[in-house]
mmCIF file of C-alpha atoms in Angstrom:
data_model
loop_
_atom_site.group_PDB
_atom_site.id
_atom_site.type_symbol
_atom_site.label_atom_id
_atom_site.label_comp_id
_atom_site.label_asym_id
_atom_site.label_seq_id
_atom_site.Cartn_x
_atom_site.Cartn_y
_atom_site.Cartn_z
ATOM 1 C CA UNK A 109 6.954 -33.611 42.613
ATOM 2 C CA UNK A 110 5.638 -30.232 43.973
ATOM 3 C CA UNK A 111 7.050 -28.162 40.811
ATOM 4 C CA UNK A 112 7.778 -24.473 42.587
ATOM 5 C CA UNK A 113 7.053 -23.677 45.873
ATOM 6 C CA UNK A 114 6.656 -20.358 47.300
ATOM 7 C CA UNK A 115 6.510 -19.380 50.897
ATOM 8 C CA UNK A 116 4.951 -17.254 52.867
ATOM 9 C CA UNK A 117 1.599 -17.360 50.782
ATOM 10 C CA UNK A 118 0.589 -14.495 52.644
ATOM 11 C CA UNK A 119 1.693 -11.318 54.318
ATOM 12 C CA UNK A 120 0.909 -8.709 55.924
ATOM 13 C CA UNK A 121 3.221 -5.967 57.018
ATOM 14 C CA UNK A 122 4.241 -2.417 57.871
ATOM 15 C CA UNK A 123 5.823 -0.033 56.045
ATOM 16 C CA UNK A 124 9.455 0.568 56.492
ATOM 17 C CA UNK A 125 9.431 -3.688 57.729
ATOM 18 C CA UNK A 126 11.895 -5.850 55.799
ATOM 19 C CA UNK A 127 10.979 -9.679 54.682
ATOM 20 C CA UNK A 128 11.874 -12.016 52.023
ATOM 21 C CA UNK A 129 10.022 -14.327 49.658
ATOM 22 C CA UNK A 130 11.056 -18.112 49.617
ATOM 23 C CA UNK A 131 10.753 -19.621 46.316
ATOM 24 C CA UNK A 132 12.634 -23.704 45.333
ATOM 25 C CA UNK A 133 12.083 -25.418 42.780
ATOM 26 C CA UNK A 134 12.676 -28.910 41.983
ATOM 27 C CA UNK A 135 12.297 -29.645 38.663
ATOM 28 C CA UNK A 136 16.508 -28.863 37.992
ATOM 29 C CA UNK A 137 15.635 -25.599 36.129
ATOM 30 C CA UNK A 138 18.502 -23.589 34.814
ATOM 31 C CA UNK A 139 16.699 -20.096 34.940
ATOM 32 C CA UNK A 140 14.400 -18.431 37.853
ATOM 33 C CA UNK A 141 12.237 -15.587 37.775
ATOM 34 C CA UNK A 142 10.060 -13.189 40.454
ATOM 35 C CA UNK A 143 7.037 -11.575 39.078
ATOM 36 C CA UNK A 144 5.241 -9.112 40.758
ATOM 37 C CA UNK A 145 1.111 -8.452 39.714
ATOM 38 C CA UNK A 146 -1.013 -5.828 40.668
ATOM 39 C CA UNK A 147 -5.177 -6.366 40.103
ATOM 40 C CA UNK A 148 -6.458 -6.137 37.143
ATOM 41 C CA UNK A 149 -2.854 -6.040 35.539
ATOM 42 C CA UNK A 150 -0.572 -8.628 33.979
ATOM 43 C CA UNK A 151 2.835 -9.842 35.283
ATOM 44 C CA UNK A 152 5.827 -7.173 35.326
ATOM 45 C CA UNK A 153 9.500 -9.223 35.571
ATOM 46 C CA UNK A 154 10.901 -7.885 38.969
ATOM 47 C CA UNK A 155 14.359 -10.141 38.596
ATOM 48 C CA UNK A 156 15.478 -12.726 36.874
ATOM 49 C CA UNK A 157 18.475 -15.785 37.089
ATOM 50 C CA UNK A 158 19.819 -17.104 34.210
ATOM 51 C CA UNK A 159 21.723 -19.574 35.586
ATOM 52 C CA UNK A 160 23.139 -20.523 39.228
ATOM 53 C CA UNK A 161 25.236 -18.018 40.443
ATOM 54 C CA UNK A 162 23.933 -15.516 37.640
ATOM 55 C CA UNK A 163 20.841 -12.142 38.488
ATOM 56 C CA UNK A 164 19.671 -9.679 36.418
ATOM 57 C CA UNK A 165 16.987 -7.074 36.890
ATOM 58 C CA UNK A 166 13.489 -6.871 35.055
ATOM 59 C CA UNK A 167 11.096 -4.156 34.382
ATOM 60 C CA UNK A 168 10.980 -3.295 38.061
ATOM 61 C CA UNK A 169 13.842 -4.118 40.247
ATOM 62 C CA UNK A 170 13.511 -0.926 42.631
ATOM 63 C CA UNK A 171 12.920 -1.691 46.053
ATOM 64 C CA UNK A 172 13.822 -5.570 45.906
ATOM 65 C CA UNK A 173 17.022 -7.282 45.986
ATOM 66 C CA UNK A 174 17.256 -11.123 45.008
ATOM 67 C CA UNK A 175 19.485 -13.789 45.475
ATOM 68 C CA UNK A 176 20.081 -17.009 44.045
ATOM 69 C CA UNK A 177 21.316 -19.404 46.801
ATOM 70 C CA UNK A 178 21.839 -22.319 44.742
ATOM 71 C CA UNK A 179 20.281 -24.135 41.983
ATOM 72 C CA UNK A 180 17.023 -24.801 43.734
ATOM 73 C CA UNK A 181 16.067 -21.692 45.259
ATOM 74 C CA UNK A 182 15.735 -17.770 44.420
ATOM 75 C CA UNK A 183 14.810 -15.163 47.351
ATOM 76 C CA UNK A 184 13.326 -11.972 46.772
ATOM 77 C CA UNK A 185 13.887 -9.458 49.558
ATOM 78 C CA UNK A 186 12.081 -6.145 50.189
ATOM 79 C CA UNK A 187 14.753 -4.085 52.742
ATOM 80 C CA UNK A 188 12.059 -1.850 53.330
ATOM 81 C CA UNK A 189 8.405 -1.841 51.918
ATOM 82 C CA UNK A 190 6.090 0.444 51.347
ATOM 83 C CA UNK A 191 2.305 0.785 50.235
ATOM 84 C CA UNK A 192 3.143 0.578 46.642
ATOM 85 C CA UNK A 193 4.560 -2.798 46.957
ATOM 86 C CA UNK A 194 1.195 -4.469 48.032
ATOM 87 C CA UNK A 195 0.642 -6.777 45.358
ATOM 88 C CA UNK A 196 1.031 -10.663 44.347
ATOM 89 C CA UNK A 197 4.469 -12.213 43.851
ATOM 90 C CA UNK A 198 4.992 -14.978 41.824
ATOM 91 C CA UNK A 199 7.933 -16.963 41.179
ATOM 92 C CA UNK A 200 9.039 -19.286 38.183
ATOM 93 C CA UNK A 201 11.397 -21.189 36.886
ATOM 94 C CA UNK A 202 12.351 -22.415 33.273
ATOM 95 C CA UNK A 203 14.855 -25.072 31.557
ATOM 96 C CA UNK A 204 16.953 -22.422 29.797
ATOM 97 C CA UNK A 205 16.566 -18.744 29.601
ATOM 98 C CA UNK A 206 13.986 -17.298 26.763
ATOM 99 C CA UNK A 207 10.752 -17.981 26.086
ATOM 100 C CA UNK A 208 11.965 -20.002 23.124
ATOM 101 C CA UNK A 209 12.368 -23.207 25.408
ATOM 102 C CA UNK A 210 8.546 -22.553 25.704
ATOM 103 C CA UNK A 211 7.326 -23.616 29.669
ATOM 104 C CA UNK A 212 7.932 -21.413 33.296
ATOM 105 C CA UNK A 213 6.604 -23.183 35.183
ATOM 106 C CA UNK A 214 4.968 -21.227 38.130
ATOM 107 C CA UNK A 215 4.277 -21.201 41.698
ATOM 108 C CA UNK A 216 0.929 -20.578 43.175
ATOM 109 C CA UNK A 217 2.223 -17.188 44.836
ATOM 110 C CA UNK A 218 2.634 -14.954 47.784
ATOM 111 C CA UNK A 219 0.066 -12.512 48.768
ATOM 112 C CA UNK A 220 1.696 -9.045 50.238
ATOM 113 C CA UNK A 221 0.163 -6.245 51.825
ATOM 114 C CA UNK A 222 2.290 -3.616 52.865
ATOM 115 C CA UNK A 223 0.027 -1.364 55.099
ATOM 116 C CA UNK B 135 11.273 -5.660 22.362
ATOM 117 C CA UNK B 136 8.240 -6.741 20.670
ATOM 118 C CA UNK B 137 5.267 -5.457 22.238
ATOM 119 C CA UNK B 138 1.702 -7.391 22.667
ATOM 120 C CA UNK B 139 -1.368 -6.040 21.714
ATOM 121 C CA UNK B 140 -4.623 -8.322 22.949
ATOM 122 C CA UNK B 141 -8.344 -7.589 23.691
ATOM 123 C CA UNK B 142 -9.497 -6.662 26.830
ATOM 124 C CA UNK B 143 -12.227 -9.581 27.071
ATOM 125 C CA UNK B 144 -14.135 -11.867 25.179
ATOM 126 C CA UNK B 145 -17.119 -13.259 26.220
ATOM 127 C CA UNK B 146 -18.480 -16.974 24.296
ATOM 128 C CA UNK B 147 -20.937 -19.821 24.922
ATOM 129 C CA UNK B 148 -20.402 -22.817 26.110
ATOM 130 C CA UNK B 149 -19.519 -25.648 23.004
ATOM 131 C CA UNK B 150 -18.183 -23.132 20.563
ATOM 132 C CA UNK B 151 -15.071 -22.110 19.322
ATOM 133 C CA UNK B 152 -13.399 -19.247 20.580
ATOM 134 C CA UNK B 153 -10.104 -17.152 18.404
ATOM 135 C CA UNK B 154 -8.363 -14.802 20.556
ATOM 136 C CA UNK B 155 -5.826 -12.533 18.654
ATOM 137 C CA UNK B 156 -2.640 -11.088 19.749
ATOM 138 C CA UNK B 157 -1.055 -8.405 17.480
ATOM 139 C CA UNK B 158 3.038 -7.968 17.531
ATOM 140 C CA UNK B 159 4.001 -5.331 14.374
ATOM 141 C CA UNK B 160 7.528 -5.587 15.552
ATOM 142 C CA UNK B 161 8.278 -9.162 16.387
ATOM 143 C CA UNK B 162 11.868 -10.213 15.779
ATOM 144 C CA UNK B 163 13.519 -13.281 13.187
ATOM 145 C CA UNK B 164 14.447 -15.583 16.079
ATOM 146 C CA UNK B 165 11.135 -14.688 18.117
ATOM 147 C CA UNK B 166 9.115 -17.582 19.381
ATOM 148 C CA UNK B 167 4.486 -16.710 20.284
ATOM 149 C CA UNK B 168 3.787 -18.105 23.265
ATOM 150 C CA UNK B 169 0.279 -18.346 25.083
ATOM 151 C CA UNK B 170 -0.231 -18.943 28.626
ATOM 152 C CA UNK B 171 -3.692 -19.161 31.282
ATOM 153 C CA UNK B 172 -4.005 -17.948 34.161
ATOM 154 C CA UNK B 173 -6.855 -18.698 36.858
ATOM 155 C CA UNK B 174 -7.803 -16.113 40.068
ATOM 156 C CA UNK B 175 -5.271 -16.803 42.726
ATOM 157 C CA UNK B 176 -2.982 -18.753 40.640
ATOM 158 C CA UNK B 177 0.133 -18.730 38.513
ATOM 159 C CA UNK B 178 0.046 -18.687 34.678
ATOM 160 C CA UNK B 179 -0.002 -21.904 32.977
ATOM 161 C CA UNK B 180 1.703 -22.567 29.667
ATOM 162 C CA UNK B 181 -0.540 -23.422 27.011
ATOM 163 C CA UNK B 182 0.904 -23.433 23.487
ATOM 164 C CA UNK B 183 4.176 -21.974 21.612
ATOM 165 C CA UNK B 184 4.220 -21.971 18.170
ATOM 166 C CA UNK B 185 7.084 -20.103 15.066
ATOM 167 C CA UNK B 186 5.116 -20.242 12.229
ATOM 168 C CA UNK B 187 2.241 -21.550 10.265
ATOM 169 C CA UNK B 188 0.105 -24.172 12.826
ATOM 170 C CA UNK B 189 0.631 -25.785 16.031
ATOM 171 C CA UNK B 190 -1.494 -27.890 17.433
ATOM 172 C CA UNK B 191 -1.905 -29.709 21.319
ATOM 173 C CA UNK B 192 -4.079 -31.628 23.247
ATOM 174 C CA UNK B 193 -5.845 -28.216 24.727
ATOM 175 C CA UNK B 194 -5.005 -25.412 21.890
ATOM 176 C CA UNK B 195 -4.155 -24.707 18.493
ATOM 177 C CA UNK B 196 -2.008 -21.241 17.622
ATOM 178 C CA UNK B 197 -2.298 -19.942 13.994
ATOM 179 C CA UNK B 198 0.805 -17.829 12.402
ATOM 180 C CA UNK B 199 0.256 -16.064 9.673
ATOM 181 C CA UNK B 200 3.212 -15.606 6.794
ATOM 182 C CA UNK B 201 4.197 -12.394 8.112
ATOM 183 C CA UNK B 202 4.249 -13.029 11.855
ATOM 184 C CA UNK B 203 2.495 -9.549 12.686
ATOM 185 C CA UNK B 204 -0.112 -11.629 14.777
ATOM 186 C CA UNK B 205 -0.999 -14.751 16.129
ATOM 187 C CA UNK B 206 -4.186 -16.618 17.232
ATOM 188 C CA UNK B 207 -5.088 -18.880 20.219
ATOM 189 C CA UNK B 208 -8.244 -21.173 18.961
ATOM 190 C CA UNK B 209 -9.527 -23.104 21.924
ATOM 191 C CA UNK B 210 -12.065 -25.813 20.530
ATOM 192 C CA UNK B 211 -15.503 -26.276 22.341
ATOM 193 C CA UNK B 212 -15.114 -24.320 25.864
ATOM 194 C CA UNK B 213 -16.531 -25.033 28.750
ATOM 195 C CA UNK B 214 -17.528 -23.413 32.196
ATOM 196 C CA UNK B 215 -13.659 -23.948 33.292
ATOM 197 C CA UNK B 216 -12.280 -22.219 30.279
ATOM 198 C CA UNK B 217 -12.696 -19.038 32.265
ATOM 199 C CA UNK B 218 -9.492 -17.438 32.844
ATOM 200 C CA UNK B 219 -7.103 -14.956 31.501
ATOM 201 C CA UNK B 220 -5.229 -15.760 28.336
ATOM 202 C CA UNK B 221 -1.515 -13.922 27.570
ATOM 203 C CA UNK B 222 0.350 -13.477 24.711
ATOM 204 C CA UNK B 223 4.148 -13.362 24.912
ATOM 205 C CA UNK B 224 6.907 -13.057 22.146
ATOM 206 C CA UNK B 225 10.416 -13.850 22.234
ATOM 207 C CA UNK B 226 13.431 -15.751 21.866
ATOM 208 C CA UNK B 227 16.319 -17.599 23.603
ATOM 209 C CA UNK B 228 18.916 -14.554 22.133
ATOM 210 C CA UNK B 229 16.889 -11.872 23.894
ATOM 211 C CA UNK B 230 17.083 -10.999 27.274
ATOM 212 C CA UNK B 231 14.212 -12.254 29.673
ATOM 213 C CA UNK B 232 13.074 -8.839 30.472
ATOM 214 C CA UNK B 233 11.050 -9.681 27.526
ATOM 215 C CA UNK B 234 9.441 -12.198 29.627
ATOM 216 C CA UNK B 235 6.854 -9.532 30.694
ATOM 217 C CA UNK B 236 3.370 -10.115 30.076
ATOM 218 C CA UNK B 237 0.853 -7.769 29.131
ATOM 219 C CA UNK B 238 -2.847 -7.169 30.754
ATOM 220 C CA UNK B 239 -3.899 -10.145 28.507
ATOM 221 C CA UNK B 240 -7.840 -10.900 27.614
ATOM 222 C CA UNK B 241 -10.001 -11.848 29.699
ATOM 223 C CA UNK B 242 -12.300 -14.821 28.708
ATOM 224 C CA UNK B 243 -15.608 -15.663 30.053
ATOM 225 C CA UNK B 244 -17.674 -18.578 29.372
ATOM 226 C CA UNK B 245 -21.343 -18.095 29.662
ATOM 227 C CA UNK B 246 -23.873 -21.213 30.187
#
């Protein structure tokens, strides 16, 4: 049972260079998220997914488009980075929606460095 | 959108008992505290989650006072490995996850 597994862990790129972040989980979650975190700071919501089939943006969707493929996995995609998107991405998931269902459950995150 | 107010850091000894408090002036009826840890180079953990009065786990116990303005994590007898950064988060299944933002949280360090 691996719980939520991102991919790549790290890297490295140029600005203007477009990649995506890989993130499955397989614990049957309802609801996935994509954190960004920048040192010394906490975790700012990027996008979110409900439910399968369902996105919605976070504190800071600019720059990053997501999609959900299916139950299991949620994407993040930067079309083109730049030096302010250096930072670590983490993705989680969650039974339902709200922190009232209490756990997200995290991955051990990707490491970007947009140079 | 209730917003999180937390030390900066903490510092304690190893053996004792350590109270970190997280203030929220504005948090809503159907608003849930939850606490998570977080290690360098790792995701948050969940830790505790608690509505009102006293909850109590294997690792934490969260303290909620009558009028829900605050909250506090106790974490009984630290060790070495305690070391991490502790976040406070407040919400609830009717409000929308962009409330699922954390804030810079408190950093605790346990001292030998």
């Amino acid at each position: 049972n691996a719980g939520v597994t991102q991919t790549p862990k790290f890297q490295v790129l140029k600005t203007g260079q477009s990649m995506t972040l890989q993130c499955a989980q397989d614990m049957n979650h309802n609801s996935m998220y994509w954190y960004r975190q920048d040192p010394g700071m906490g975790l700012r919501l990027i996008y979110y997914s409900a439910s399968e089939g369902t996105t919605d943006k976070g504190e800071v969707p600019n720059g990053y488009n997501v999609s959900r493929l299916n139950k299991r996995e949620f994407s993040l995609r930067l079309e083109s980075a730049a030096p302010s998107q250096t930072s670590v991405y983490f993705c989680a998931s969650s039974e339902r929606q709200g922190v009232i269902t209490g756990e997200l459950f995290f991955g051990e995150g990707s490491r970007l460095t947009v140079l | 959108l209730a917003k999180t107010t937390q030390p900066i850091s903490m510092d304690s000894y190893e053996g004792q008992e350590v109270n970190i408090t997280c203030s929220h002036n504005n948090i809503a009826t159907n608003d849930y505290i939850t606490w998570y840890q977080q290690f360098p180079s790792q995701g948050p953990r969940f830790i505790i989650q608690g509505y009102k009065t006293k909850v109590t786990n294997e690792v934490a116990s969260l303290f909620i006072p009558a009028d829900r303005k605050s909250s506090t994590l106790s974490l009984p007898r630290v060790s070495l490995s305690d070391t991490a950064v502790y976040y406070c988060l407040v919400g609830s299944i009717s409000g929308s996850a962009r409330q699922l933002t954390f804030g810079s949280g408190t950093q605790l360090t346990v001292l030998p």
